[in-house]
Amino acid sequence: MFTAAALVPSPPLLVPQLSGDSAPAGEVRAAVLQVVQKLAATATRWIAVGADTEKVLETAGTAGVGRGEVGTFAGFGADVRTRLDGDARGPVNPELPLTALVAGWLREQAGPDVSVDVHLISTNASVDECRRLGARLRELLDAGDEPVGLLVLADGASTLTPKAPGSFDERAAPVQAVIDAALEQGDRAALLDLDPALCDEIGASGRAAWQVLASVFTEQPDAVVHYSSAPLGVGYHVGMWRR
């Protein structure tokens, strides 16, 4: 039984050991933790969706990353272990993608009883592919009587300022404004209208995940915003969509 969707970014800076006590990181982290705790209050079983590269998709498979996986943020600067399920005891998988690492870390912050299944979609996926994955995920979310929540891990444009990771692109701000408004208003049509090629060029890597989100919902959601800003030149949105 589908309960709600939590919308969060997936930068490594969410993890304190990787970002220290910087004010921008702390502000984003606080908003994200508030949202995932709200999601955990409605459902301790989560289905997560995030966008990643074709190479990761070939490694993990389109069915997603299994709960038994144990990962580490060592590749990002600190050996912080993360698990997708509280019972995971397997060896560390150094190839676990960032979206899965962040999903596992958020699971642990939200509560020990939470488990999460991660589904990946290519950053280059077509809108039709996003629609199809969204429909499949909705079937999984609605199956059975157990409350199930959706965790959407997606980042906006990474070219919003000269010091942004992707440098500056004058086209980024108008597109990011459309994304922000669509997420704030629960505008599914506006998300599905995003141009995959343009989003790729401005570094809006979360485009595919947001289009999956728009396809999971079959009606207008009740959208709430907890945070929406670009403190490091990257668009971050934190909020919830409820049925």
PDB file of C-alpha atoms in Angstrom:
ATOM      1  CA  MET A   1       0.000   0.000   0.000  1.00  0.00           C
ATOM      2  CA  PHE A   2       1.630   3.224  -1.212  1.00  0.00           C
ATOM      3  CA  THR A   3       1.813   5.919   1.483  1.00  0.00           C
ATOM      4  CA  ALA A   4       3.980   8.857   0.368  1.00  0.00           C
ATOM      5  CA  ALA A   5       7.109   9.907  -1.503  1.00  0.00           C
ATOM      6  CA  ALA A   6      10.084  11.663   0.079  1.00  0.00           C
ATOM      7  CA  LEU A   7      12.138  13.776  -2.325  1.00  0.00           C
ATOM      8  CA  VAL A   8      15.782  14.282  -1.413  1.00  0.00           C
ATOM      9  CA  PRO A   9      19.103  15.101  -3.109  1.00  0.00           C
ATOM     10  CA  SER A  10      21.933  12.564  -3.029  1.00  0.00           C
ATOM     11  CA  PRO A  11      25.230  14.452  -2.556  1.00  0.00           C
ATOM     12  CA  PRO A  12      27.951  12.940  -0.334  1.00  0.00           C
ATOM     13  CA  LEU A  13      27.841  16.142   1.760  1.00  0.00           C
ATOM     14  CA  LEU A  14      24.796  14.730   3.560  1.00  0.00           C
ATOM     15  CA  VAL A  15      27.186  12.508   5.519  1.00  0.00           C
ATOM     16  CA  PRO A  16      28.858  14.544   8.327  1.00  0.00           C
ATOM     17  CA  GLN A  17      32.157  12.659   8.051  1.00  0.00           C
ATOM     18  CA  LEU A  18      32.411  13.821   4.445  1.00  0.00           C
ATOM     19  CA  SER A  19      31.379  17.456   4.831  1.00  0.00           C
ATOM     20  CA  GLY A  20      32.281  18.424   8.356  1.00  0.00           C
ATOM     21  CA  ASP A  21      30.224  21.101  10.063  1.00  0.00           C
ATOM     22  CA  SER A  22      29.773  23.442   7.099  1.00  0.00           C
ATOM     23  CA  ALA A  23      26.594  25.499   7.352  1.00  0.00           C
ATOM     24  CA  PRO A  24      25.282  24.691   3.842  1.00  0.00           C
ATOM     25  CA  ALA A  25      25.731  20.959   4.379  1.00  0.00           C
ATOM     26  CA  GLY A  26      24.121  21.130   7.801  1.00  0.00           C
ATOM     27  CA  GLU A  27      21.075  22.960   6.483  1.00  0.00           C
ATOM     28  CA  VAL A  28      20.478  20.474   3.676  1.00  0.00           C
ATOM     29  CA  ARG A  29      21.130  17.519   5.973  1.00  0.00           C
ATOM     30  CA  ALA A  30      18.646  18.728   8.591  1.00  0.00           C
ATOM     31  CA  ALA A  31      15.881  19.089   6.007  1.00  0.00           C
ATOM     32  CA  VAL A  32      16.612  15.682   4.500  1.00  0.00           C
ATOM     33  CA  LEU A  33      16.625  13.918   7.864  1.00  0.00           C
ATOM     34  CA  GLN A  34      13.317  15.540   8.770  1.00  0.00           C
ATOM     35  CA  VAL A  35      11.710  14.261   5.571  1.00  0.00           C
ATOM     36  CA  VAL A  36      13.004  10.695   5.797  1.00  0.00           C
ATOM     37  CA  GLN A  37      11.877  10.494   9.402  1.00  0.00           C
ATOM     38  CA  LYS A  38       8.412  11.535   8.252  1.00  0.00           C
ATOM     39  CA  LEU A  39       8.538   8.826   5.594  1.00  0.00           C
ATOM     40  CA  ALA A  40       9.579   6.252   8.189  1.00  0.00           C
ATOM     41  CA  ALA A  41       6.569   7.260  10.285  1.00  0.00           C
ATOM     42  CA  THR A  42       4.289   6.211   7.418  1.00  0.00           C
ATOM     43  CA  ALA A  43       6.211   3.144   6.187  1.00  0.00           C
ATOM     44  CA  THR A  44       9.326   1.251   7.274  1.00  0.00           C
ATOM     45  CA  ARG A  45       9.614  -0.490   3.913  1.00  0.00           C
ATOM     46  CA  TRP A  46      10.895   1.828   1.195  1.00  0.00           C
ATOM     47  CA  ILE A  47      11.364   1.589  -2.538  1.00  0.00           C
ATOM     48  CA  ALA A  48      14.040   4.029  -3.650  1.00  0.00           C
ATOM     49  CA  VAL A  49      14.703   5.310  -7.159  1.00  0.00           C
ATOM     50  CA  GLY A  50      17.736   7.217  -8.357  1.00  0.00           C
ATOM     51  CA  ALA A  51      19.415   8.030 -11.653  1.00  0.00           C
ATOM     52  CA  ASP A  52      22.874   6.757 -12.479  1.00  0.00           C
ATOM     53  CA  THR A  53      25.115   6.001 -15.443  1.00  0.00           C
ATOM     54  CA  GLU A  54      24.769   3.234 -18.014  1.00  0.00           C
ATOM     55  CA  LYS A  55      27.813   1.495 -16.535  1.00  0.00           C
ATOM     56  CA  VAL A  56      26.144   1.262 -13.140  1.00  0.00           C
ATOM     57  CA  LEU A  57      22.953  -0.022 -14.726  1.00  0.00           C
ATOM     58  CA  GLU A  58      24.911  -2.761 -16.477  1.00  0.00           C
ATOM     59  CA  THR A  59      26.505  -3.714 -13.158  1.00  0.00           C
ATOM     60  CA  ALA A  60      23.464  -3.560 -10.894  1.00  0.00           C
ATOM     61  CA  GLY A  61      20.798  -4.532 -13.414  1.00  0.00           C
ATOM     62  CA  THR A  62      17.524  -2.798 -14.043  1.00  0.00           C
ATOM     63  CA  ALA A  63      15.883  -4.719 -11.181  1.00  0.00           C
ATOM     64  CA  GLY A  64      17.886  -2.664  -8.735  1.00  0.00           C
ATOM     65  CA  VAL A  65      20.319  -3.121  -5.881  1.00  0.00           C
ATOM     66  CA  GLY A  66      19.481  -5.833  -3.357  1.00  0.00           C
ATOM     67  CA  ARG A  67      18.839  -5.252   0.323  1.00  0.00           C
ATOM     68  CA  GLY A  68      21.719  -7.489   1.407  1.00  0.00           C
ATOM     69  CA  GLU A  69      24.297  -5.049   0.048  1.00  0.00           C
ATOM     70  CA  VAL A  70      26.784  -3.318   2.349  1.00  0.00           C
ATOM     71  CA  GLY A  71      28.575  -0.291   0.957  1.00  0.00           C
ATOM     72  CA  THR A  72      31.125   2.311   1.980  1.00  0.00           C
ATOM     73  CA  PHE A  73      31.720   5.995   1.303  1.00  0.00           C
ATOM     74  CA  ALA A  74      35.478   5.326   1.265  1.00  0.00           C
ATOM     75  CA  GLY A  75      35.651   6.447  -2.349  1.00  0.00           C
ATOM     76  CA  PHE A  76      34.307   9.835  -1.261  1.00  0.00           C
ATOM     77  CA  GLY A  77      36.750  10.356   1.592  1.00  0.00           C
ATOM     78  CA  ALA A  78      35.670   8.336   4.636  1.00  0.00           C
ATOM     79  CA  ASP A  79      35.010   4.655   5.285  1.00  0.00           C
ATOM     80  CA  VAL A  80      31.445   5.180   6.492  1.00  0.00           C
ATOM     81  CA  ARG A  81      29.575   1.895   6.100  1.00  0.00           C
ATOM     82  CA  THR A  82      25.993   1.821   4.905  1.00  0.00           C
ATOM     83  CA  ARG A  83      23.420  -0.968   4.630  1.00  0.00           C
ATOM     84  CA  LEU A  84      20.136  -1.242   2.769  1.00  0.00           C
ATOM     85  CA  ASP A  85      18.658  -3.501   5.426  1.00  0.00           C
ATOM     86  CA  GLY A  86      19.334  -3.833   9.135  1.00  0.00           C
ATOM     87  CA  ASP A  87      20.082  -7.540   8.705  1.00  0.00           C
ATOM     88  CA  ALA A  88      22.684  -7.074   5.949  1.00  0.00           C
ATOM     89  CA  ARG A  89      25.920  -8.803   6.940  1.00  0.00           C
ATOM     90  CA  GLY A  90      27.557  -9.397   3.588  1.00  0.00           C
ATOM     91  CA  PRO A  91      31.000  -8.216   2.460  1.00  0.00           C
ATOM     92  CA  VAL A  92      31.454  -4.581   1.527  1.00  0.00           C
ATOM     93  CA  ASN A  93      30.647  -3.878  -2.117  1.00  0.00           C
ATOM     94  CA  PRO A  94      33.044  -1.074  -3.180  1.00  0.00           C
ATOM     95  CA  GLU A  95      31.094  -0.597  -6.417  1.00  0.00           C
ATOM     96  CA  LEU A  96      27.775   0.323  -4.814  1.00  0.00           C
ATOM     97  CA  PRO A  97      26.555   3.498  -6.587  1.00  0.00           C
ATOM     98  CA  LEU A  98      26.237   6.785  -4.729  1.00  0.00           C
ATOM     99  CA  THR A  99      22.429   6.798  -4.802  1.00  0.00           C
ATOM    100  CA  ALA A 100      22.382   3.393  -3.086  1.00  0.00           C
ATOM    101  CA  LEU A 101      24.971   4.509  -0.520  1.00  0.00           C
ATOM    102  CA  VAL A 102      22.926   7.586   0.338  1.00  0.00           C
ATOM    103  CA  ALA A 103      19.687   5.577   0.466  1.00  0.00           C
ATOM    104  CA  GLY A 104      21.301   3.160   2.902  1.00  0.00           C
ATOM    105  CA  TRP A 105      22.693   5.966   5.055  1.00  0.00           C
ATOM    106  CA  LEU A 106      19.291   7.678   5.188  1.00  0.00           C
ATOM    107  CA  ARG A 107      17.660   4.372   6.096  1.00  0.00           C
ATOM    108  CA  GLU A 108      19.935   4.103   9.116  1.00  0.00           C
ATOM    109  CA  GLN A 109      19.196   7.675  10.201  1.00  0.00           C
ATOM    110  CA  ALA A 110      15.437   7.121   9.902  1.00  0.00           C
ATOM    111  CA  GLY A 111      15.284   3.986  12.038  1.00  0.00           C
ATOM    112  CA  PRO A 112      16.678   0.481  12.520  1.00  0.00           C
ATOM    113  CA  ASP A 113      13.483  -1.184  11.305  1.00  0.00           C
ATOM    114  CA  VAL A 114      13.552   0.510   7.890  1.00  0.00           C
ATOM    115  CA  SER A 115      14.550  -1.491   4.816  1.00  0.00           C
ATOM    116  CA  VAL A 116      15.040  -0.152   1.309  1.00  0.00           C
ATOM    117  CA  ASP A 117      15.149  -1.621  -2.193  1.00  0.00           C
ATOM    118  CA  VAL A 118      17.017   0.616  -4.640  1.00  0.00           C
ATOM    119  CA  HIS A 119      16.045   0.845  -8.303  1.00  0.00           C
ATOM    120  CA  LEU A 120      18.341   2.660 -10.723  1.00  0.00           C
ATOM    121  CA  ILE A 121      17.530   4.305 -14.006  1.00  0.00           C
ATOM    122  CA  SER A 122      20.015   5.701 -16.480  1.00  0.00           C
ATOM    123  CA  THR A 123      20.577   9.437 -16.510  1.00  0.00           C
ATOM    124  CA  ASN A 124      20.107   9.103 -20.278  1.00  0.00           C
ATOM    125  CA  ALA A 125      16.780   7.247 -20.052  1.00  0.00           C
ATOM    126  CA  SER A 126      14.029   8.437 -22.352  1.00  0.00           C
ATOM    127  CA  VAL A 127      10.793   9.844 -20.995  1.00  0.00           C
ATOM    128  CA  ASP A 128       9.009   6.665 -22.094  1.00  0.00           C
ATOM    129  CA  GLU A 129      11.504   4.538 -20.154  1.00  0.00           C
ATOM    130  CA  CYS A 130      10.879   6.682 -17.079  1.00  0.00           C
ATOM    131  CA  ARG A 131       7.137   6.255 -17.523  1.00  0.00           C
ATOM    132  CA  ARG A 132       7.510   2.488 -17.722  1.00  0.00           C
ATOM    133  CA  LEU A 133       9.656   2.261 -14.602  1.00  0.00           C
ATOM    134  CA  GLY A 134       7.239   4.533 -12.766  1.00  0.00           C
ATOM    135  CA  ALA A 135       4.333   2.274 -13.656  1.00  0.00           C
ATOM    136  CA  ARG A 136       6.252  -0.825 -12.489  1.00  0.00           C
ATOM    137  CA  LEU A 137       7.193   0.825  -9.222  1.00  0.00           C
ATOM    138  CA  ARG A 138       3.593   1.866  -8.625  1.00  0.00           C
ATOM    139  CA  GLU A 139       2.587  -1.793  -8.945  1.00  0.00           C
ATOM    140  CA  LEU A 140       5.204  -2.720  -6.333  1.00  0.00           C
ATOM    141  CA  LEU A 141       4.093   0.097  -4.052  1.00  0.00           C
ATOM    142  CA  ASP A 142       0.444  -0.947  -4.246  1.00  0.00           C
ATOM    143  CA  ALA A 143       1.036  -4.682  -3.843  1.00  0.00           C
ATOM    144  CA  GLY A 144      -0.243  -6.062  -0.534  1.00  0.00           C
ATOM    145  CA  ASP A 145      -1.459  -4.332   2.605  1.00  0.00           C
ATOM    146  CA  GLU A 146       1.952  -3.419   4.040  1.00  0.00           C
ATOM    147  CA  PRO A 147       2.625   0.357   4.021  1.00  0.00           C
ATOM    148  CA  VAL A 148       5.379   1.162   1.507  1.00  0.00           C
ATOM    149  CA  GLY A 149       7.051   4.518   0.921  1.00  0.00           C
ATOM    150  CA  LEU A 150       8.915   5.896  -2.091  1.00  0.00           C
ATOM    151  CA  LEU A 151      12.311   7.569  -1.694  1.00  0.00           C
ATOM    152  CA  VAL A 152      13.370   9.666  -4.697  1.00  0.00           C
ATOM    153  CA  LEU A 153      17.050  10.621  -4.808  1.00  0.00           C
ATOM    154  CA  ALA A 154      17.679  13.339  -7.384  1.00  0.00           C
ATOM    155  CA  ASP A 155      19.879  16.408  -7.852  1.00  0.00           C
ATOM    156  CA  GLY A 156      19.122  19.456  -9.934  1.00  0.00           C
ATOM    157  CA  ALA A 157      21.348  21.462 -12.276  1.00  0.00           C
ATOM    158  CA  SER A 158      25.043  21.478 -11.343  1.00  0.00           C
ATOM    159  CA  THR A 159      25.854  24.568 -13.429  1.00  0.00           C
ATOM    160  CA  LEU A 160      24.037  27.334 -11.563  1.00  0.00           C
ATOM    161  CA  THR A 161      27.087  29.399 -10.522  1.00  0.00           C
ATOM    162  CA  PRO A 162      30.675  29.875 -11.711  1.00  0.00           C
ATOM    163  CA  LYS A 163      31.927  27.778  -8.770  1.00  0.00           C
ATOM    164  CA  ALA A 164      29.426  24.967  -9.307  1.00  0.00           C
ATOM    165  CA  PRO A 165      30.796  21.471 -10.071  1.00  0.00           C
ATOM    166  CA  GLY A 166      29.832  21.838 -13.729  1.00  0.00           C
ATOM    167  CA  SER A 167      30.858  25.496 -13.949  1.00  0.00           C
ATOM    168  CA  PHE A 168      28.260  28.043 -15.124  1.00  0.00           C
ATOM    169  CA  ASP A 169      25.658  27.597 -17.828  1.00  0.00           C
ATOM    170  CA  GLU A 170      23.222  30.461 -18.415  1.00  0.00           C
ATOM    171  CA  ARG A 171      20.521  27.962 -19.430  1.00  0.00           C
ATOM    172  CA  ALA A 172      20.561  26.251 -16.041  1.00  0.00           C
ATOM    173  CA  ALA A 173      18.660  28.773 -13.916  1.00  0.00           C
ATOM    174  CA  PRO A 174      15.488  28.857 -16.081  1.00  0.00           C
ATOM    175  CA  VAL A 175      15.343  25.058 -16.202  1.00  0.00           C
ATOM    176  CA  GLN A 176      15.980  24.789 -12.469  1.00  0.00           C
ATOM    177  CA  ALA A 177      13.154  27.263 -11.868  1.00  0.00           C
ATOM    178  CA  VAL A 178      10.795  24.992 -13.813  1.00  0.00           C
ATOM    179  CA  ILE A 179      11.963  21.966 -11.800  1.00  0.00           C
ATOM    180  CA  ASP A 180      11.575  23.784  -8.478  1.00  0.00           C
ATOM    181  CA  ALA A 181       8.065  24.973  -9.328  1.00  0.00           C
ATOM    182  CA  ALA A 182       7.001  21.530 -10.550  1.00  0.00           C
ATOM    183  CA  LEU A 183       8.234  19.793  -7.400  1.00  0.00           C
ATOM    184  CA  GLU A 184       6.689  22.455  -5.177  1.00  0.00           C
ATOM    185  CA  GLN A 185       3.296  22.265  -6.923  1.00  0.00           C
ATOM    186  CA  GLY A 186       3.217  18.539  -7.642  1.00  0.00           C
ATOM    187  CA  ASP A 187       3.099  19.331 -11.362  1.00  0.00           C
ATOM    188  CA  ARG A 188       3.620  15.914 -12.955  1.00  0.00           C
ATOM    189  CA  ALA A 189       3.148  17.191 -16.509  1.00  0.00           C
ATOM    190  CA  ALA A 190       5.887  19.814 -16.131  1.00  0.00           C
ATOM    191  CA  LEU A 191       8.361  17.176 -14.923  1.00  0.00           C
ATOM    192  CA  LEU A 192       7.507  14.859 -17.808  1.00  0.00           C
ATOM    193  CA  ASP A 193       8.038  17.770 -20.230  1.00  0.00           C
ATOM    194  CA  LEU A 194      11.674  18.239 -19.152  1.00  0.00           C
ATOM    195  CA  ASP A 195      14.059  17.844 -22.092  1.00  0.00           C
ATOM    196  CA  PRO A 196      16.476  14.950 -21.394  1.00  0.00           C
ATOM    197  CA  ALA A 197      19.199  16.383 -23.645  1.00  0.00           C
ATOM    198  CA  LEU A 198      19.064  19.873 -22.136  1.00  0.00           C
ATOM    199  CA  CYS A 199      18.981  18.510 -18.591  1.00  0.00           C
ATOM    200  CA  ASP A 200      22.044  16.413 -19.347  1.00  0.00           C
ATOM    201  CA  GLU A 201      23.884  19.435 -20.726  1.00  0.00           C
ATOM    202  CA  ILE A 202      23.241  21.534 -17.597  1.00  0.00           C
ATOM    203  CA  GLY A 203      24.015  18.655 -15.242  1.00  0.00           C
ATOM    204  CA  ALA A 204      20.467  18.085 -13.945  1.00  0.00           C
ATOM    205  CA  SER A 205      21.188  14.428 -13.221  1.00  0.00           C
ATOM    206  CA  GLY A 206      17.949  13.884 -11.304  1.00  0.00           C
ATOM    207  CA  ARG A 207      15.733  14.472 -14.337  1.00  0.00           C
ATOM    208  CA  ALA A 208      15.051  10.775 -14.972  1.00  0.00           C
ATOM    209  CA  ALA A 209      14.265  10.038 -11.305  1.00  0.00           C
ATOM    210  CA  TRP A 210      11.820  12.944 -11.175  1.00  0.00           C
ATOM    211  CA  GLN A 211      10.111  11.734 -14.339  1.00  0.00           C
ATOM    212  CA  VAL A 212       9.778   8.298 -12.705  1.00  0.00           C
ATOM    213  CA  LEU A 213       8.209  10.050  -9.699  1.00  0.00           C
ATOM    214  CA  ALA A 214       5.751  11.839 -11.980  1.00  0.00           C
ATOM    215  CA  SER A 215       4.800   8.472 -13.483  1.00  0.00           C
ATOM    216  CA  VAL A 216       4.339   6.743 -10.119  1.00  0.00           C
ATOM    217  CA  PHE A 217       1.601   9.203  -9.191  1.00  0.00           C
ATOM    218  CA  THR A 218      -1.612   8.849 -11.158  1.00  0.00           C
ATOM    219  CA  GLU A 219      -3.270  11.947  -9.740  1.00  0.00           C
ATOM    220  CA  GLN A 220      -2.364  15.347  -8.333  1.00  0.00           C
ATOM    221  CA  PRO A 221      -0.276  14.878  -5.165  1.00  0.00           C
ATOM    222  CA  ASP A 222      -0.330  16.966  -2.032  1.00  0.00           C
ATOM    223  CA  ALA A 223       3.153  18.494  -2.263  1.00  0.00           C
ATOM    224  CA  VAL A 224       5.079  20.000   0.665  1.00  0.00           C
ATOM    225  CA  VAL A 225       8.487  21.702   0.407  1.00  0.00           C
ATOM    226  CA  HIS A 226      11.022  21.509   3.246  1.00  0.00           C
ATOM    227  CA  TYR A 227      14.031  22.967   1.417  1.00  0.00           C
ATOM    228  CA  SER A 228      14.767  24.310  -2.048  1.00  0.00           C
ATOM    229  CA  SER A 229      18.038  26.070  -2.790  1.00  0.00           C
ATOM    230  CA  ALA A 230      21.409  25.820  -4.520  1.00  0.00           C
ATOM    231  CA  PRO A 231      24.014  26.566  -1.823  1.00  0.00           C
ATOM    232  CA  LEU A 232      26.906  25.069  -3.807  1.00  0.00           C
ATOM    233  CA  GLY A 233      25.680  25.884  -7.285  1.00  0.00           C
ATOM    234  CA  VAL A 234      23.650  22.666  -7.471  1.00  0.00           C
ATOM    235  CA  GLY A 235      19.870  22.598  -7.211  1.00  0.00           C
ATOM    236  CA  TYR A 236      18.714  20.668  -4.136  1.00  0.00           C
ATOM    237  CA  HIS A 237      15.054  20.005  -3.352  1.00  0.00           C
ATOM    238  CA  VAL A 238      13.695  18.381  -0.209  1.00  0.00           C
ATOM    239  CA  GLY A 239      10.004  17.696   0.172  1.00  0.00           C
ATOM    240  CA  MET A 240       7.180  15.192   0.193  1.00  0.00           C
ATOM    241  CA  TRP A 241       4.431  14.171  -2.187  1.00  0.00           C
ATOM    242  CA  ARG A 242       1.430  12.519  -0.592  1.00  0.00           C
ATOM    243  CA  ARG A 243      -1.454  10.780  -2.251  1.00  0.00           C
TER     244      ARG A 243
END
